mmCIF file of C-alpha atoms in Angstrom:
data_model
loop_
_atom_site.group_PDB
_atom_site.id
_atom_site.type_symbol
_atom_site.label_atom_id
_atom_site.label_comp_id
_atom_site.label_asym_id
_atom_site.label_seq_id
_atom_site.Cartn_x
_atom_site.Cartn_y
_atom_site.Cartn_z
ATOM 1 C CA UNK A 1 0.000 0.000 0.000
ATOM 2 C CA UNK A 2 1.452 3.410 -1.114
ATOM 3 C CA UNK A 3 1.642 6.174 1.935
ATOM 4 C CA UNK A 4 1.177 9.763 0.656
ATOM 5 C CA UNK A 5 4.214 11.922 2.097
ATOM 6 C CA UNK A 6 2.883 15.289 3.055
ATOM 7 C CA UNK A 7 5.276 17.752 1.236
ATOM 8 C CA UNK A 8 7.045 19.325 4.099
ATOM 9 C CA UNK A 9 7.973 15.715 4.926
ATOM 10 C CA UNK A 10 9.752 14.518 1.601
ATOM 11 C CA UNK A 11 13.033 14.495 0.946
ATOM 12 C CA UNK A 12 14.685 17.498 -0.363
ATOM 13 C CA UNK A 13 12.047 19.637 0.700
ATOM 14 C CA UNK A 14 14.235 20.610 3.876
ATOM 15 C CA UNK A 15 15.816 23.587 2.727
ATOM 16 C CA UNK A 16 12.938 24.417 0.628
ATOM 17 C CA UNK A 17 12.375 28.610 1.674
ATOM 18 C CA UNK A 18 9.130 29.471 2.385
ATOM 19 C CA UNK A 19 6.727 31.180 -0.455
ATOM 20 C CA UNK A 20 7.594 34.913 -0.077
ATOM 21 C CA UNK A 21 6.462 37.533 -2.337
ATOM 22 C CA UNK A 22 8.518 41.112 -3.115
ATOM 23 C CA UNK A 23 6.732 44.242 -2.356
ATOM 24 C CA UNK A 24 7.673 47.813 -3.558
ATOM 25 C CA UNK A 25 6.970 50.199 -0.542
ATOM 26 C CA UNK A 26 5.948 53.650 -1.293
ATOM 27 C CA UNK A 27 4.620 56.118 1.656
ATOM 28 C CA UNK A 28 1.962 58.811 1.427
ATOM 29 C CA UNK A 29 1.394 61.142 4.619
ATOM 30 C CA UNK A 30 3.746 58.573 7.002
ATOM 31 C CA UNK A 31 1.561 55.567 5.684
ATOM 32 C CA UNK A 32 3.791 52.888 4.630
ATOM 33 C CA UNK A 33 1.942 51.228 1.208
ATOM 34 C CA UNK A 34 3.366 48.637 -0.946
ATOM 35 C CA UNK A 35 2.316 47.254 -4.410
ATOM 36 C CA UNK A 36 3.581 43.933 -6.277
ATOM 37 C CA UNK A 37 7.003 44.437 -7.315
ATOM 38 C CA UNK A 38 6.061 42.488 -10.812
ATOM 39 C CA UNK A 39 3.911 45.179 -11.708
ATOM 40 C CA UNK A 40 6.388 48.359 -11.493
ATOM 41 C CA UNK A 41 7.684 49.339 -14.597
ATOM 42 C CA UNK A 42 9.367 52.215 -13.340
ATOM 43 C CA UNK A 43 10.233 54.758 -10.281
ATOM 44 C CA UNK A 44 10.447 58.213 -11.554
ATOM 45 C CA UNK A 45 11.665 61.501 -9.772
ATOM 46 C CA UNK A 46 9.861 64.770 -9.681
ATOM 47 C CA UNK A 47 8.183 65.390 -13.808
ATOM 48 C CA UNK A 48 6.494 67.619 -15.859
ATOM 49 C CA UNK A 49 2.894 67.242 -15.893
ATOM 50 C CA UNK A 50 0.618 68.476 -18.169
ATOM 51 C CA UNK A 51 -3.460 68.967 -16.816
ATOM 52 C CA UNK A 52 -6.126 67.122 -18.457
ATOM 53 C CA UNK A 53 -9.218 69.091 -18.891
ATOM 54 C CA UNK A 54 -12.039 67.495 -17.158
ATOM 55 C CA UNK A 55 -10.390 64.734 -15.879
ATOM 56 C CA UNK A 56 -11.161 63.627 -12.309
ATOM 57 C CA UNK A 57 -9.596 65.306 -9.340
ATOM 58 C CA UNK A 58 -7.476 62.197 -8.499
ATOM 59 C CA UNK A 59 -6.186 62.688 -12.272
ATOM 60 C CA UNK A 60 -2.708 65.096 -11.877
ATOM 61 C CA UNK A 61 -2.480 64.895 -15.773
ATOM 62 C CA UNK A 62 0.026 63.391 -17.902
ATOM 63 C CA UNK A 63 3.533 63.017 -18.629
ATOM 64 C CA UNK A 64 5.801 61.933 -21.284
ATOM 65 C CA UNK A 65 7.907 59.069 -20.311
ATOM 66 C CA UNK A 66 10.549 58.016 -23.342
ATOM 67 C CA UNK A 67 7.549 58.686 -25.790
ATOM 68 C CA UNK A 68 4.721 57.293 -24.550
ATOM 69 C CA UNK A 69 2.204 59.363 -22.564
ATOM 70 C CA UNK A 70 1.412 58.609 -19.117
ATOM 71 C CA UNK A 71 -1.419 59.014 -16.795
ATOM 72 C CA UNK A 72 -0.570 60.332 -13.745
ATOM 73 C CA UNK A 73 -2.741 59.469 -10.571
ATOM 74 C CA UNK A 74 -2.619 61.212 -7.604
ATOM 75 C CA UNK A 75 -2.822 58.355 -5.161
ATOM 76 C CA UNK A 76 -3.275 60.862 -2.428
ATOM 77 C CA UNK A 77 -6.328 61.783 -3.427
ATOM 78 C CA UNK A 78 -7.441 58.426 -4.723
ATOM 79 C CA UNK A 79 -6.966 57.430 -0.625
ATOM 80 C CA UNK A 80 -8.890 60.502 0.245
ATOM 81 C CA UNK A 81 -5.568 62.301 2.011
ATOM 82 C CA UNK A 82 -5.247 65.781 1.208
ATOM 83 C CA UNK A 83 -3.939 67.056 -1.538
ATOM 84 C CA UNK A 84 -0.507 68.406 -1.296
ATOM 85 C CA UNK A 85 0.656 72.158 -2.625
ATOM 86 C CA UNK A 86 1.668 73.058 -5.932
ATOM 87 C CA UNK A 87 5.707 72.476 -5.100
ATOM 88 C CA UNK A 88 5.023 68.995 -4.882
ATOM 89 C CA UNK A 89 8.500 66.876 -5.371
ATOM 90 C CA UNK A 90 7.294 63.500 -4.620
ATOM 91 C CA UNK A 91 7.944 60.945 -6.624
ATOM 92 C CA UNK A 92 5.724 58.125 -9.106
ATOM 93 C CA UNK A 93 5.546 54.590 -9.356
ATOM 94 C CA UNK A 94 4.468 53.743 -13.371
ATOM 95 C CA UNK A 95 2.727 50.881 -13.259
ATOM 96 C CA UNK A 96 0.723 49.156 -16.600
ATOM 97 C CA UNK A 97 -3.284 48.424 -16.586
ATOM 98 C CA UNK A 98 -4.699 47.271 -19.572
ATOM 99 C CA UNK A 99 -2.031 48.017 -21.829
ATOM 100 C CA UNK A 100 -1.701 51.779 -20.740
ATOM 101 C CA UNK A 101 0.904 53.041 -18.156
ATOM 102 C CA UNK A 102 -0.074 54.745 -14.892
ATOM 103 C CA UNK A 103 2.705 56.967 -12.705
ATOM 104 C CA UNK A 104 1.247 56.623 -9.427
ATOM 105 C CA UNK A 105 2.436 59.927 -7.508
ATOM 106 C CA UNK A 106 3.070 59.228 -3.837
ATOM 107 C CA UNK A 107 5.362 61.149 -1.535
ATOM 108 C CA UNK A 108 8.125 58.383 -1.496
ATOM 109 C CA UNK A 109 9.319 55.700 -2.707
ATOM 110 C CA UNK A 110 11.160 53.181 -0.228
ATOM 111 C CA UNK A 111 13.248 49.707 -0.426
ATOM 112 C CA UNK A 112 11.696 46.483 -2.102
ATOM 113 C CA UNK A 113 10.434 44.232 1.148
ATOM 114 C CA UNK A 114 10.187 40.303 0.551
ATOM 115 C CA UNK A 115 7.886 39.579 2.685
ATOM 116 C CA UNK A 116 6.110 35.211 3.384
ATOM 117 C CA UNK A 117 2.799 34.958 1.810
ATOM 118 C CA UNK A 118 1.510 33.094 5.248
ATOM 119 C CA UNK A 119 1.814 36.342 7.469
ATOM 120 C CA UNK A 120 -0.211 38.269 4.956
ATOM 121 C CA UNK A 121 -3.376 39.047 6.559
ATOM 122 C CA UNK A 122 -7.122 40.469 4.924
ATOM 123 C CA UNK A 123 -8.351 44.056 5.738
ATOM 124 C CA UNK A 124 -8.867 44.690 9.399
ATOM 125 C CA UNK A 125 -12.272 46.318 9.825
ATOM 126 C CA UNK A 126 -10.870 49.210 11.432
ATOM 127 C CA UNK A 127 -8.832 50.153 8.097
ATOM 128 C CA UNK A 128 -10.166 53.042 6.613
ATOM 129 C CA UNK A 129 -12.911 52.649 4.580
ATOM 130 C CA UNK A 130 -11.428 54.053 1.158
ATOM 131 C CA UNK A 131 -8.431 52.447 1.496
ATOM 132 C CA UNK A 132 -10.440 49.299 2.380
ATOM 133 C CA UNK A 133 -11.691 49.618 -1.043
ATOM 134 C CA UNK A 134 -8.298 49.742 -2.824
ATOM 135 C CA UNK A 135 -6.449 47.523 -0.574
ATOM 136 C CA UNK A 136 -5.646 43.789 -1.325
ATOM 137 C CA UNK A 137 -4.972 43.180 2.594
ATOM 138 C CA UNK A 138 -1.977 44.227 5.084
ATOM 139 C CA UNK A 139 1.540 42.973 6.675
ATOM 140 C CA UNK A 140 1.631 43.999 10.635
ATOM 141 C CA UNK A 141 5.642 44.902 10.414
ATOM 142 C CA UNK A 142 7.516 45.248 13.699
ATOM 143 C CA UNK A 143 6.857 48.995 13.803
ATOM 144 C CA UNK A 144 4.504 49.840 10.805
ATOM 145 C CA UNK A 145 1.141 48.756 9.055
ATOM 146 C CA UNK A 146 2.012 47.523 5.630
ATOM 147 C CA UNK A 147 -1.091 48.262 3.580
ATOM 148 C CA UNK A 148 -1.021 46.450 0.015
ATOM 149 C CA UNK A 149 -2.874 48.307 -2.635
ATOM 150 C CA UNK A 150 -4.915 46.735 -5.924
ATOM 151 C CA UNK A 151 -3.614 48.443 -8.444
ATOM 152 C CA UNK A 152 -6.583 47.000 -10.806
ATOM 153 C CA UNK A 153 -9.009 48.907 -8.486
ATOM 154 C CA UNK A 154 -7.058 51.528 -7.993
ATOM 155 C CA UNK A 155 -7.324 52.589 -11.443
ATOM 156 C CA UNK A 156 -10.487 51.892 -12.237
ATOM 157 C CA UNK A 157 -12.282 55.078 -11.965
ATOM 158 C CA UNK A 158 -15.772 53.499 -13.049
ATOM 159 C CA UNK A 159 -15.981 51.620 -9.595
ATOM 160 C CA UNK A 160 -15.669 54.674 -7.346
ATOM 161 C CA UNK A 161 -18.166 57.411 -9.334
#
């Protein structure tokens, strides 16, 4: 009779690292946020950007990144923070939705965190209820709340109006 070896139990599966995945953390008025690291295409400075008439509010306008226009989203707004002056110097995280590019603007960008799938936890109901809305779930760090964002919902302005 054949015994079925749980996985954990087989051999060669000792050193076998646990499933982690790699976050890029970005921070908008102290909050620490982080979004798929598979999904950045870029991390810009400061840029140009040029206002789209009648756009939504959370729309900063566009830029031109290596000659293809991008849409830039202020995520500050999209969280329902306040918005920032007109000297803003923060910096954007382009991400790509349905074949168009999106440079998320947030305040800062930090270090890539690789971080194990099992400590990732759903929305606490005392999370905010915007960000609820955008947010994939959380990491409890040692010293700071870890809140990963959907990017998918994050840009889709249909779901929000």
């Amino acid at each position: 009779m054949n015994q079925i070896v749980p996985a954990s139990k087989r051999p060669g599966t000792e050193l076998a690292a646990p499933e982690t995945q790699d976050y890029v953390t970005m921070f908008i008025d102290g909050q620490m946020f982080g979004i798929a690291v598979l999904t950045v295409q870029d991390v810009l400075g400061p840029q140009k950007i040029t206002r789209i008439p009648l756009a939504p509010r959370e729309v900063a306008g566009s830029l031109n990144l290596r000659g293809r226009i991008v849409t830039a989203i202020d995520v500050r707004l999209r969280l329902g923070l306040k918005q920032t002056g007109d000297d803003f110097k923060g910096m954007s995280v382009v991400v790509e939705q349905g074949g168009e590019l999106y440079s998320l603007m947030v305040d800062q960008v930090g270090e890539v965190l690789s971080l194990p799938v099992a400590k990732f936890e759903r929305n606490p109901p005392t999370l905010d209820l915007v960000w609820r809305e955008f947010s994939a779930g959380i990491y409890r760090l040692d010293d700071k709340l870890l809140v990963v964002l959907d990017v998918a919902k994050l840009l889709d302005f249909n779901r929000s109006e």
